[in-house]
Amino acid sequence: MTTEPTMTDRATIERTVTLRFGTAARESATHTNLSAIRSDGPVLWVAGDETATIERLVADDPDAPTCYGDQTSYPLVDLVPLPGGTGPGVEEEADIEGLARTGDALWAVGSHSLRRRRIRDEHDGDRALRRLARVTGQPRRQVLVRIPVVDVDGLPTLVKDDGTHGAAVFGTRGKDLRDLLADDEHLAPFLPIPGKDNGLDIEGIAVSGERVYLGLRGPVLRGWAVVLELRPEVDRHDPARLRLRRFPDGRRYRKHVLRLAGLGVRDLCPQGEDLLVLAGPTMDLDGPVYVYRWHGACAAEEPTVVRGDLLTRELSLPFGDGDDHAEGIGLLGSAEDGRLLVVYDSPAPARLTDDGGVLADVVRLP
């Protein structure tokens, strides 16, 4: 079992880095709804959970960045076919909750969650209760996307086709991941439940070789968090589509369960053969927030019950009162350097700069 947190595992913020966005991104509130991050040499890939775009930010100094800016926005609809069609009235949000960078590709995953309407300050009585009763889904949340990355003028750039591979997506045609989980003995009962109510909610992705790991914020099962392992490949009959290979038991996914002190997975980040796991509340709570290390995760050949020596708590991250919710972690520099960049959803006012930027934290792993 993991130990209770001590003062010695609390993260020390070495410095902050400014992420600076353009006018359109600020108007869409991307900078205050950051949900995913991944470092890639001189650039930072980021995504917000209120749009269907991936943003590229460029470092002012690739060796010791203090600011990322010069934003380029890549709409997913320009790269892959998305469910739900296009045109007036189509909801654009894809609720991108995780980014992974490996080989010649960037991966992105939607939350796959249902959502319950919020009660706002102006809602009272029956109207408030009606809003709480309304549960909806969005097809664009239910995608897993692989996008080629090429070098253009020294910068990693997303393209629809790199001459060898094209952008491809799982979840637009045929069965999506929610369909595959419909008869799962652990997860099926949670599919009709909204993500913020401990229903299905994917909030992290990591890729190692042919393995794709999806971290679930919910459900948490009697204190155990869930990570799904997939083996996607390009459909030879349709190069714009991904399909999932079967595991020995016939399913197209494998489950791992992690003992994270009752918390869910908020992000995943590979470091060698280990996975760093950002853990936080599955419900609408501020904290606690920890970074765990899942030792040897990328070499596991069987479904794993992750506890004891396989799982160590590395850091305790700060959180606010109704704000500063850690949503994404990414290694800065080399894997050996051991520095993490942490971005926050609902940033506190002190994180917002006068020129439209938002501050992210740099912390060092033990």
mmCIF file of C-alpha atoms in Angstrom:
data_model
loop_
_atom_site.group_PDB
_atom_site.id
_atom_site.type_symbol
_atom_site.label_atom_id
_atom_site.label_comp_id
_atom_site.label_asym_id
_atom_site.label_seq_id
_atom_site.Cartn_x
_atom_site.Cartn_y
_atom_site.Cartn_z
ATOM 1 C CA MET A 1 0.000 0.000 0.000
ATOM 2 C CA THR A 2 1.095 3.548 -0.619
ATOM 3 C CA THR A 3 1.880 5.706 2.362
ATOM 4 C CA GLU A 4 0.077 8.825 3.449
ATOM 5 C CA PRO A 5 1.573 12.081 2.134
ATOM 6 C CA THR A 6 4.265 13.768 4.183
ATOM 7 C CA MET A 7 5.723 17.248 4.036
ATOM 8 C CA THR A 8 8.794 15.802 2.315
ATOM 9 C CA ASP A 9 6.863 14.842 -0.838
ATOM 10 C CA ARG A 10 5.280 18.265 -1.360
ATOM 11 C CA ALA A 11 6.433 19.750 -4.658
ATOM 12 C CA THR A 12 8.695 22.760 -4.654
ATOM 13 C CA ILE A 13 7.835 25.131 -7.486
ATOM 14 C CA GLU A 14 11.218 25.861 -9.088
ATOM 15 C CA ARG A 15 9.854 28.546 -11.386
ATOM 16 C CA THR A 16 6.883 29.473 -13.528
ATOM 17 C CA VAL A 17 6.602 29.555 -17.318
ATOM 18 C CA THR A 18 4.235 31.861 -19.184
ATOM 19 C CA LEU A 19 1.959 30.357 -21.845
ATOM 20 C CA ARG A 20 0.823 33.134 -24.142
ATOM 21 C CA PHE A 21 -2.185 32.682 -26.467
ATOM 22 C CA GLY A 22 -3.626 34.664 -29.336
ATOM 23 C CA THR A 23 -6.812 36.690 -29.253
ATOM 24 C CA ALA A 24 -9.087 33.965 -30.662
ATOM 25 C CA ALA A 25 -7.876 31.392 -28.112
ATOM 26 C CA ARG A 26 -8.378 33.824 -25.246
ATOM 27 C CA GLU A 27 -11.885 34.642 -26.473
ATOM 28 C CA SER A 28 -12.602 30.880 -26.492
ATOM 29 C CA ALA A 29 -11.171 30.722 -22.932
ATOM 30 C CA THR A 30 -8.642 28.073 -23.985
ATOM 31 C CA HIS A 31 -6.039 29.576 -21.661
ATOM 32 C CA THR A 32 -8.329 29.126 -18.640
ATOM 33 C CA ASN A 33 -9.535 25.625 -19.608
ATOM 34 C CA LEU A 34 -6.245 23.839 -20.256
ATOM 35 C CA SER A 35 -6.654 20.078 -20.071
ATOM 36 C CA ALA A 36 -3.630 18.559 -21.823
ATOM 37 C CA ILE A 37 0.031 19.332 -22.426
ATOM 38 C CA ARG A 38 3.043 17.701 -24.063
ATOM 39 C CA SER A 39 6.539 19.076 -24.650
ATOM 40 C CA ASP A 40 8.143 18.467 -28.059
ATOM 41 C CA GLY A 41 11.601 19.994 -28.407
ATOM 42 C CA PRO A 42 11.196 23.730 -29.056
ATOM 43 C CA VAL A 43 7.396 23.653 -28.851
ATOM 44 C CA LEU A 44 4.619 22.837 -26.458
ATOM 45 C CA TRP A 45 1.421 21.105 -27.582
ATOM 46 C CA VAL A 46 -1.599 22.089 -25.485
ATOM 47 C CA ALA A 47 -5.365 21.620 -25.673
ATOM 48 C CA GLY A 48 -8.387 23.010 -23.872
ATOM 49 C CA ASP A 49 -11.553 21.096 -23.067
ATOM 50 C CA GLU A 50 -13.949 23.654 -24.578
ATOM 51 C CA THR A 51 -12.821 23.492 -28.238
ATOM 52 C CA ALA A 52 -11.867 20.975 -30.920
ATOM 53 C CA THR A 53 -8.390 22.320 -31.611
ATOM 54 C CA ILE A 54 -4.791 21.570 -30.683
ATOM 55 C CA GLU A 55 -2.517 24.529 -30.035
ATOM 56 C CA ARG A 56 1.212 24.790 -30.698
ATOM 57 C CA LEU A 57 3.238 27.237 -28.611
ATOM 58 C CA VAL A 58 6.894 28.021 -29.365
ATOM 59 C CA ALA A 59 9.553 28.475 -26.645
ATOM 60 C CA ASP A 60 11.425 31.743 -26.369
ATOM 61 C CA ASP A 61 14.540 29.708 -25.472
ATOM 62 C CA PRO A 62 14.451 25.966 -26.292
ATOM 63 C CA ASP A 63 17.163 25.200 -23.703
ATOM 64 C CA ALA A 64 15.658 27.173 -20.794
ATOM 65 C CA PRO A 65 12.197 28.451 -21.736
ATOM 66 C CA THR A 66 10.572 31.203 -19.702
ATOM 67 C CA CYS A 67 7.696 31.746 -22.124
ATOM 68 C CA TYR A 68 5.846 29.832 -24.842
ATOM 69 C CA GLY A 69 3.961 31.873 -27.432
ATOM 70 C CA ASP A 70 3.592 32.448 -31.198
ATOM 71 C CA GLN A 71 0.477 30.258 -31.073
ATOM 72 C CA THR A 72 -0.663 28.163 -34.039
ATOM 73 C CA SER A 73 -4.095 26.530 -33.841
ATOM 74 C CA TYR A 74 -4.884 23.224 -35.576
ATOM 75 C CA PRO A 75 -8.625 22.444 -35.868
ATOM 76 C CA LEU A 76 -9.162 18.680 -35.663
ATOM 77 C CA VAL A 77 -11.830 18.864 -38.336
ATOM 78 C CA ASP A 78 -9.139 19.958 -40.832
ATOM 79 C CA LEU A 79 -7.089 16.845 -40.095
ATOM 80 C CA VAL A 80 -9.508 13.954 -39.512
ATOM 81 C CA PRO A 81 -13.195 13.241 -40.114
ATOM 82 C CA LEU A 82 -15.048 13.959 -36.874
ATOM 83 C CA PRO A 83 -18.446 12.559 -35.891
ATOM 84 C CA GLY A 84 -21.446 14.838 -35.809
ATOM 85 C CA GLY A 85 -20.997 16.431 -39.229
ATOM 86 C CA THR A 86 -20.142 20.036 -39.974
ATOM 87 C CA GLY A 87 -21.982 23.294 -40.517
ATOM 88 C CA PRO A 88 -24.287 25.580 -38.535
ATOM 89 C CA GLY A 89 -25.566 24.167 -35.280
ATOM 90 C CA VAL A 90 -22.812 21.551 -34.948
ATOM 91 C CA GLU A 91 -21.207 21.651 -31.505
ATOM 92 C CA GLU A 92 -17.472 22.125 -31.964
ATOM 93 C CA GLU A 93 -16.257 20.896 -28.573
ATOM 94 C CA ALA A 94 -14.243 17.677 -28.571
ATOM 95 C CA ASP A 95 -13.324 17.871 -24.857
ATOM 96 C CA ILE A 96 -9.719 16.904 -25.554
ATOM 97 C CA GLU A 97 -8.337 15.644 -22.264
ATOM 98 C CA GLY A 98 -5.003 14.110 -23.201
ATOM 99 C CA LEU A 99 -2.092 14.522 -25.617
ATOM 100 C CA ALA A 100 0.795 12.127 -26.259
ATOM 101 C CA ARG A 101 3.828 12.558 -28.488
ATOM 102 C CA THR A 102 5.760 9.580 -29.824
ATOM 103 C CA GLY A 103 7.660 8.709 -32.980
ATOM 104 C CA ASP A 104 6.247 10.619 -35.921
ATOM 105 C CA ALA A 105 2.822 11.349 -34.426
ATOM 106 C CA LEU A 106 0.827 13.308 -31.872
ATOM 107 C CA TRP A 107 -2.088 11.510 -30.233
ATOM 108 C CA ALA A 108 -5.189 13.152 -28.758
ATOM 109 C CA VAL A 109 -8.157 11.676 -26.882
ATOM 110 C CA GLY A 110 -11.574 13.041 -25.981
ATOM 111 C CA SER A 111 -13.135 12.521 -22.574
ATOM 112 C CA HIS A 112 -15.786 10.065 -23.863
ATOM 113 C CA SER A 113 -17.946 11.377 -21.023
ATOM 114 C CA LEU A 114 -21.536 12.471 -20.625
ATOM 115 C CA ARG A 115 -22.190 15.840 -19.030
ATOM 116 C CA ARG A 116 -24.801 17.163 -16.635
ATOM 117 C CA ARG A 117 -25.980 20.760 -16.942
ATOM 118 C CA ARG A 118 -24.624 23.201 -14.377
ATOM 119 C CA ILE A 119 -26.660 25.258 -11.943
ATOM 120 C CA ARG A 120 -25.534 28.868 -12.295
ATOM 121 C CA ASP A 121 -26.068 31.755 -9.909
ATOM 122 C CA GLU A 122 -29.134 33.021 -11.788
ATOM 123 C CA HIS A 123 -30.889 29.615 -11.681
ATOM 124 C CA ASP A 124 -33.295 28.864 -8.856
ATOM 125 C CA GLY A 125 -36.060 26.448 -7.914
ATOM 126 C CA ASP A 126 -37.536 24.255 -10.629
ATOM 127 C CA ARG A 127 -35.260 25.667 -13.313
ATOM 128 C CA ALA A 128 -32.181 24.643 -11.362
ATOM 129 C CA LEU A 129 -33.562 21.148 -10.793
ATOM 130 C CA ARG A 130 -34.460 20.784 -14.488
ATOM 131 C CA ARG A 131 -30.894 21.651 -15.420
ATOM 132 C CA LEU A 132 -29.511 19.076 -12.995
ATOM 133 C CA ALA A 133 -31.773 16.430 -14.544
ATOM 134 C CA ARG A 134 -30.495 17.020 -18.081
ATOM 135 C CA VAL A 135 -27.692 14.702 -19.194
ATOM 136 C CA THR A 136 -26.241 14.946 -22.697
ATOM 137 C CA GLY A 137 -23.416 13.487 -24.761
ATOM 138 C CA GLN A 138 -21.419 14.716 -27.713
ATOM 139 C CA PRO A 139 -20.104 12.357 -30.437
ATOM 140 C CA ARG A 140 -16.926 14.418 -30.813
ATOM 141 C CA ARG A 141 -15.905 13.602 -27.258
ATOM 142 C CA GLN A 142 -15.635 9.929 -28.251
ATOM 143 C CA VAL A 143 -12.553 10.005 -30.487
ATOM 144 C CA LEU A 144 -8.952 8.852 -30.364
ATOM 145 C CA VAL A 145 -6.810 10.636 -32.956
ATOM 146 C CA ARG A 146 -3.331 10.040 -34.391
ATOM 147 C CA ILE A 147 -1.855 12.990 -36.339
ATOM 148 C CA PRO A 148 1.454 12.964 -38.262
ATOM 149 C CA VAL A 149 4.138 15.426 -37.162
ATOM 150 C CA VAL A 150 6.762 16.781 -39.576
ATOM 151 C CA ASP A 151 9.550 19.337 -39.263
ATOM 152 C CA VAL A 152 8.825 22.658 -40.960
ATOM 153 C CA ASP A 153 11.478 25.357 -40.573
ATOM 154 C CA GLY A 154 12.808 23.633 -37.480
ATOM 155 C CA LEU A 155 9.439 23.355 -35.727
ATOM 156 C CA PRO A 156 7.267 20.239 -35.227
ATOM 157 C CA THR A 157 4.118 20.758 -37.307
ATOM 158 C CA LEU A 158 0.834 18.835 -37.556
ATOM 159 C CA VAL A 159 -0.128 17.707 -41.060
ATOM 160 C CA LYS A 160 -2.915 15.667 -42.576
ATOM 161 C CA ASP A 161 -0.432 13.421 -44.396
ATOM 162 C CA ASP A 162 3.354 13.168 -44.117
ATOM 163 C CA GLY A 163 3.785 11.174 -47.332
ATOM 164 C CA THR A 164 3.938 7.862 -45.464
ATOM 165 C CA HIS A 165 1.088 8.045 -42.950
ATOM 166 C CA GLY A 166 -2.105 10.041 -42.856
ATOM 167 C CA ALA A 167 -4.033 11.356 -39.880
ATOM 168 C CA ALA A 168 -6.400 8.684 -38.545
ATOM 169 C CA VAL A 169 -9.179 8.487 -35.975
ATOM 170 C CA PHE A 170 -11.005 5.842 -33.936
ATOM 171 C CA GLY A 171 -14.601 6.565 -32.966
ATOM 172 C CA THR A 172 -16.144 8.063 -36.099
ATOM 173 C CA ARG A 173 -17.628 4.957 -37.706
ATOM 174 C CA GLY A 174 -18.726 1.607 -36.339
ATOM 175 C CA LYS A 175 -18.254 0.843 -32.663
ATOM 176 C CA ASP A 176 -16.510 3.456 -30.530
ATOM 177 C CA LEU A 177 -14.894 2.848 -27.147
ATOM 178 C CA ARG A 178 -18.120 3.392 -25.221
ATOM 179 C CA ASP A 179 -19.731 0.692 -27.375
ATOM 180 C CA LEU A 180 -16.876 -1.715 -26.625
ATOM 181 C CA LEU A 181 -17.306 -1.109 -22.889
ATOM 182 C CA ALA A 182 -21.078 -1.699 -22.973
ATOM 183 C CA ASP A 183 -20.750 -5.254 -21.629
ATOM 184 C CA ASP A 184 -17.729 -4.700 -19.387
ATOM 185 C CA GLU A 185 -18.289 -6.139 -15.926
ATOM 186 C CA HIS A 186 -16.619 -3.182 -14.206
ATOM 187 C CA LEU A 187 -17.259 -0.148 -16.391
ATOM 188 C CA ALA A 188 -20.598 -0.754 -18.145
ATOM 189 C CA PRO A 189 -22.739 0.326 -15.141
ATOM 190 C CA PHE A 190 -21.051 3.741 -15.199
ATOM 191 C CA LEU A 191 -21.607 4.563 -18.889
ATOM 192 C CA PRO A 192 -24.990 6.336 -18.353
ATOM 193 C CA ILE A 193 -23.504 8.450 -15.539
ATOM 194 C CA PRO A 194 -21.930 11.869 -16.307
ATOM 195 C CA GLY A 195 -18.182 12.095 -15.969
ATOM 196 C CA LYS A 196 -18.239 14.523 -13.054
ATOM 197 C CA ASP A 197 -20.576 12.142 -11.171
ATOM 198 C CA ASN A 198 -17.992 9.302 -11.216
ATOM 199 C CA GLY A 199 -19.117 8.137 -14.641
ATOM 200 C CA LEU A 200 -16.766 7.246 -17.492
ATOM 201 C CA ASP A 201 -14.311 10.108 -18.013
ATOM 202 C CA ILE A 202 -10.971 9.736 -19.846
ATOM 203 C CA GLU A 203 -8.477 12.391 -18.793
ATOM 204 C CA GLY A 204 -5.032 11.138 -19.735
ATOM 205 C CA ILE A 205 -3.152 9.390 -22.524
ATOM 206 C CA ALA A 206 0.347 7.973 -22.858
ATOM 207 C CA VAL A 207 1.861 6.095 -25.795
ATOM 208 C CA SER A 208 4.770 3.658 -25.645
ATOM 209 C CA GLY A 209 5.548 1.759 -28.836
ATOM 210 C CA GLU A 210 2.329 0.136 -30.011
ATOM 211 C CA ARG A 211 0.647 0.584 -26.615
ATOM 212 C CA VAL A 212 -1.799 3.394 -25.909
ATOM 213 C CA TYR A 213 -2.778 3.930 -22.264
ATOM 214 C CA LEU A 214 -5.928 5.855 -21.353
ATOM 215 C CA GLY A 215 -6.275 7.087 -17.770
ATOM 216 C CA LEU A 216 -9.779 7.284 -16.316
ATOM 217 C CA ARG A 217 -10.718 10.044 -13.926
ATOM 218 C CA GLY A 218 -13.827 8.004 -13.346
ATOM 219 C CA PRO A 219 -15.127 5.636 -12.435
ATOM 220 C CA VAL A 220 -13.103 4.945 -9.316
ATOM 221 C CA LEU A 221 -14.085 1.493 -8.041
ATOM 222 C CA ARG A 222 -13.900 1.208 -4.249
ATOM 223 C CA GLY A 223 -10.831 3.417 -4.291
ATOM 224 C CA TRP A 224 -9.219 1.819 -7.364
ATOM 225 C CA ALA A 225 -8.555 3.926 -10.471
ATOM 226 C CA VAL A 226 -8.635 2.384 -13.945
ATOM 227 C CA VAL A 227 -6.233 2.621 -16.884
ATOM 228 C CA LEU A 228 -7.214 1.109 -20.228
ATOM 229 C CA GLU A 229 -4.558 -0.252 -22.592
ATOM 230 C CA LEU A 230 -5.271 -0.278 -26.343
ATOM 231 C CA ARG A 231 -3.327 -1.446 -29.402
ATOM 232 C CA PRO A 232 -4.561 0.794 -32.248
ATOM 233 C CA GLU A 233 -3.519 0.277 -35.855
ATOM 234 C CA VAL A 234 -4.467 1.857 -39.160
ATOM 235 C CA ASP A 235 -7.370 0.144 -40.917
ATOM 236 C CA ARG A 236 -5.920 -1.199 -44.173
ATOM 237 C CA HIS A 237 -9.308 -0.708 -45.864
ATOM 238 C CA ASP A 238 -9.588 2.922 -44.713
ATOM 239 C CA PRO A 239 -6.276 4.713 -43.929
ATOM 240 C CA ALA A 240 -8.137 7.589 -42.218
ATOM 241 C CA ARG A 241 -9.534 5.190 -39.622
ATOM 242 C CA LEU A 242 -7.942 3.428 -36.652
ATOM 243 C CA ARG A 243 -9.013 0.002 -35.490
ATOM 244 C CA LEU A 244 -8.187 -1.764 -32.212
ATOM 245 C CA ARG A 245 -6.372 -5.099 -32.222
ATOM 246 C CA ARG A 246 -7.692 -7.819 -29.959
ATOM 247 C CA PHE A 247 -5.912 -9.006 -26.838
ATOM 248 C CA PRO A 248 -5.627 -12.757 -26.044
ATOM 249 C CA ASP A 249 -8.967 -12.700 -24.185
ATOM 250 C CA GLY A 250 -10.724 -11.463 -27.356
ATOM 251 C CA ARG A 251 -11.362 -7.931 -26.099
ATOM 252 C CA ARG A 252 -9.991 -4.864 -27.824
ATOM 253 C CA TYR A 253 -8.774 -3.334 -24.570
ATOM 254 C CA ARG A 254 -6.983 -4.403 -21.408
ATOM 255 C CA LYS A 255 -7.680 -3.062 -17.904
ATOM 256 C CA HIS A 256 -5.220 -2.112 -15.184
ATOM 257 C CA VAL A 257 -6.314 -0.898 -11.740
ATOM 258 C CA LEU A 258 -4.256 1.456 -9.566
ATOM 259 C CA ARG A 259 -4.552 2.143 -5.858
ATOM 260 C CA LEU A 260 -4.400 5.955 -5.830
ATOM 261 C CA ALA A 261 -5.865 6.671 -2.387
ATOM 262 C CA GLY A 262 -9.371 6.949 -3.834
ATOM 263 C CA LEU A 263 -8.361 9.409 -6.567
ATOM 264 C CA GLY A 264 -8.831 9.172 -10.321
ATOM 265 C CA VAL A 265 -6.324 9.657 -13.134
ATOM 266 C CA ARG A 266 -6.023 13.242 -14.386
ATOM 267 C CA ASP A 267 -3.081 12.715 -16.762
ATOM 268 C CA LEU A 268 -0.427 10.206 -17.785
ATOM 269 C CA CYS A 269 3.156 10.893 -18.844
ATOM 270 C CA PRO A 270 5.769 8.269 -19.845
ATOM 271 C CA GLN A 271 9.287 8.396 -18.434
ATOM 272 C CA GLY A 272 11.331 5.485 -19.721
ATOM 273 C CA GLU A 273 9.388 2.308 -18.970
ATOM 274 C CA ASP A 274 7.492 4.018 -16.138
ATOM 275 C CA LEU A 275 4.307 6.045 -16.293
ATOM 276 C CA LEU A 276 3.880 9.188 -14.229
ATOM 277 C CA VAL A 277 0.271 9.419 -13.060
ATOM 278 C CA LEU A 278 -1.361 12.721 -12.136
ATOM 279 C CA ALA A 279 -4.038 11.785 -9.597
ATOM 280 C CA GLY A 280 -6.879 13.987 -8.387
ATOM 281 C CA PRO A 281 -10.534 13.830 -7.303
ATOM 282 C CA THR A 282 -13.060 12.281 -9.644
ATOM 283 C CA MET A 283 -15.868 14.477 -8.249
ATOM 284 C CA ASP A 284 -16.130 18.278 -8.211
ATOM 285 C CA LEU A 285 -13.518 18.783 -5.492
ATOM 286 C CA ASP A 286 -10.316 20.826 -5.335
ATOM 287 C CA GLY A 287 -7.845 18.256 -4.041
ATOM 288 C CA PRO A 288 -5.745 16.447 -2.990
ATOM 289 C CA VAL A 289 -3.506 16.147 -6.083
ATOM 290 C CA TYR A 290 -0.499 13.819 -6.320
ATOM 291 C CA VAL A 291 1.975 12.562 -8.905
ATOM 292 C CA TYR A 292 2.582 8.811 -8.695
ATOM 293 C CA ARG A 293 5.086 6.627 -10.504
ATOM 294 C CA TRP A 294 3.813 3.360 -11.971
ATOM 295 C CA HIS A 295 7.030 1.389 -12.211
ATOM 296 C CA GLY A 296 7.494 -0.735 -15.331
ATOM 297 C CA ALA A 297 4.061 0.149 -16.709
ATOM 298 C CA CYS A 298 5.197 0.182 -20.340
ATOM 299 C CA ALA A 299 6.552 -3.371 -20.055
ATOM 300 C CA ALA A 300 3.508 -4.983 -18.399
ATOM 301 C CA GLU A 301 2.280 -7.986 -20.388
ATOM 302 C CA GLU A 302 -0.816 -8.829 -18.341
ATOM 303 C CA PRO A 303 -3.658 -6.925 -16.665
ATOM 304 C CA THR A 304 -2.062 -5.434 -13.558
ATOM 305 C CA VAL A 305 -3.223 -4.649 -10.021
ATOM 306 C CA VAL A 306 -0.899 -1.716 -9.330
ATOM 307 C CA ARG A 307 0.052 -1.194 -5.686
ATOM 308 C CA GLY A 308 2.913 -1.773 -3.274
ATOM 309 C CA ASP A 309 6.349 -1.563 -4.889
ATOM 310 C CA LEU A 310 4.802 -1.022 -8.339
ATOM 311 C CA LEU A 311 3.393 2.352 -7.295
ATOM 312 C CA THR A 312 5.171 5.134 -5.438
ATOM 313 C CA ARG A 313 3.975 8.618 -4.588
ATOM 314 C CA GLU A 314 6.453 11.140 -5.969
ATOM 315 C CA LEU A 315 4.920 14.566 -5.334
ATOM 316 C CA SER A 316 2.022 16.407 -3.757
ATOM 317 C CA LEU A 317 0.917 19.306 -5.981
ATOM 318 C CA PRO A 318 -0.742 22.544 -4.855
ATOM 319 C CA PHE A 319 -4.424 23.262 -5.463
ATOM 320 C CA GLY A 320 -6.669 26.247 -4.832
ATOM 321 C CA ASP A 321 -10.081 26.938 -3.357
ATOM 322 C CA GLY A 322 -12.345 26.562 -6.390
ATOM 323 C CA ASP A 323 -9.431 27.131 -8.772
ATOM 324 C CA ASP A 324 -5.936 25.927 -9.755
ATOM 325 C CA HIS A 325 -6.921 22.363 -10.643
ATOM 326 C CA ALA A 326 -3.870 20.517 -12.018
ATOM 327 C CA GLU A 327 -4.972 18.998 -15.340
ATOM 328 C CA GLY A 328 -1.833 18.200 -17.301
ATOM 329 C CA ILE A 329 1.796 17.215 -16.738
ATOM 330 C CA GLY A 330 4.628 16.938 -19.239
ATOM 331 C CA LEU A 331 8.366 16.386 -18.992
ATOM 332 C CA LEU A 332 10.547 19.376 -19.828
ATOM 333 C CA GLY A 333 13.858 18.545 -21.472
ATOM 334 C CA SER A 334 15.151 14.987 -21.317
ATOM 335 C CA ALA A 335 13.529 12.191 -19.353
ATOM 336 C CA GLU A 336 16.635 12.072 -17.163
ATOM 337 C CA ASP A 337 16.319 15.760 -16.248
ATOM 338 C CA GLY A 338 13.217 15.001 -14.162
ATOM 339 C CA ARG A 339 11.420 18.334 -14.495
ATOM 340 C CA LEU A 340 7.653 18.443 -14.926
ATOM 341 C CA LEU A 341 5.585 21.260 -16.379
ATOM 342 C CA VAL A 342 2.157 21.443 -14.711
ATOM 343 C CA VAL A 343 -0.826 23.279 -16.240
ATOM 344 C CA TYR A 344 -4.046 24.141 -14.431
ATOM 345 C CA ASP A 345 -7.709 24.309 -15.333
ATOM 346 C CA SER A 346 -9.622 27.225 -13.743
ATOM 347 C CA PRO A 347 -6.387 29.080 -12.937
ATOM 348 C CA ALA A 348 -6.363 31.432 -9.968
ATOM 349 C CA PRO A 349 -6.381 35.157 -10.852
ATOM 350 C CA ALA A 350 -2.719 35.402 -9.859
ATOM 351 C CA ARG A 351 -1.831 33.009 -12.709
ATOM 352 C CA LEU A 352 -3.297 35.321 -15.378
ATOM 353 C CA THR A 353 -0.939 37.945 -16.791
ATOM 354 C CA ASP A 354 -1.932 41.363 -18.085
ATOM 355 C CA ASP A 355 -0.916 40.468 -21.662
ATOM 356 C CA GLY A 356 -3.220 37.432 -21.914
ATOM 357 C CA GLY A 357 -0.839 34.773 -20.656
ATOM 358 C CA VAL A 358 -1.279 32.103 -18.018
ATOM 359 C CA LEU A 359 1.417 30.760 -15.688
ATOM 360 C CA ALA A 360 2.362 27.067 -15.529
ATOM 361 C CA ASP A 361 4.577 25.566 -12.813
ATOM 362 C CA VAL A 362 7.887 23.758 -13.208
ATOM 363 C CA VAL A 363 8.541 21.151 -10.498
ATOM 364 C CA ARG A 364 11.318 18.598 -10.075
ATOM 365 C CA LEU A 365 10.731 14.893 -9.524
ATOM 366 C CA PRO A 366 12.598 13.296 -6.590
#
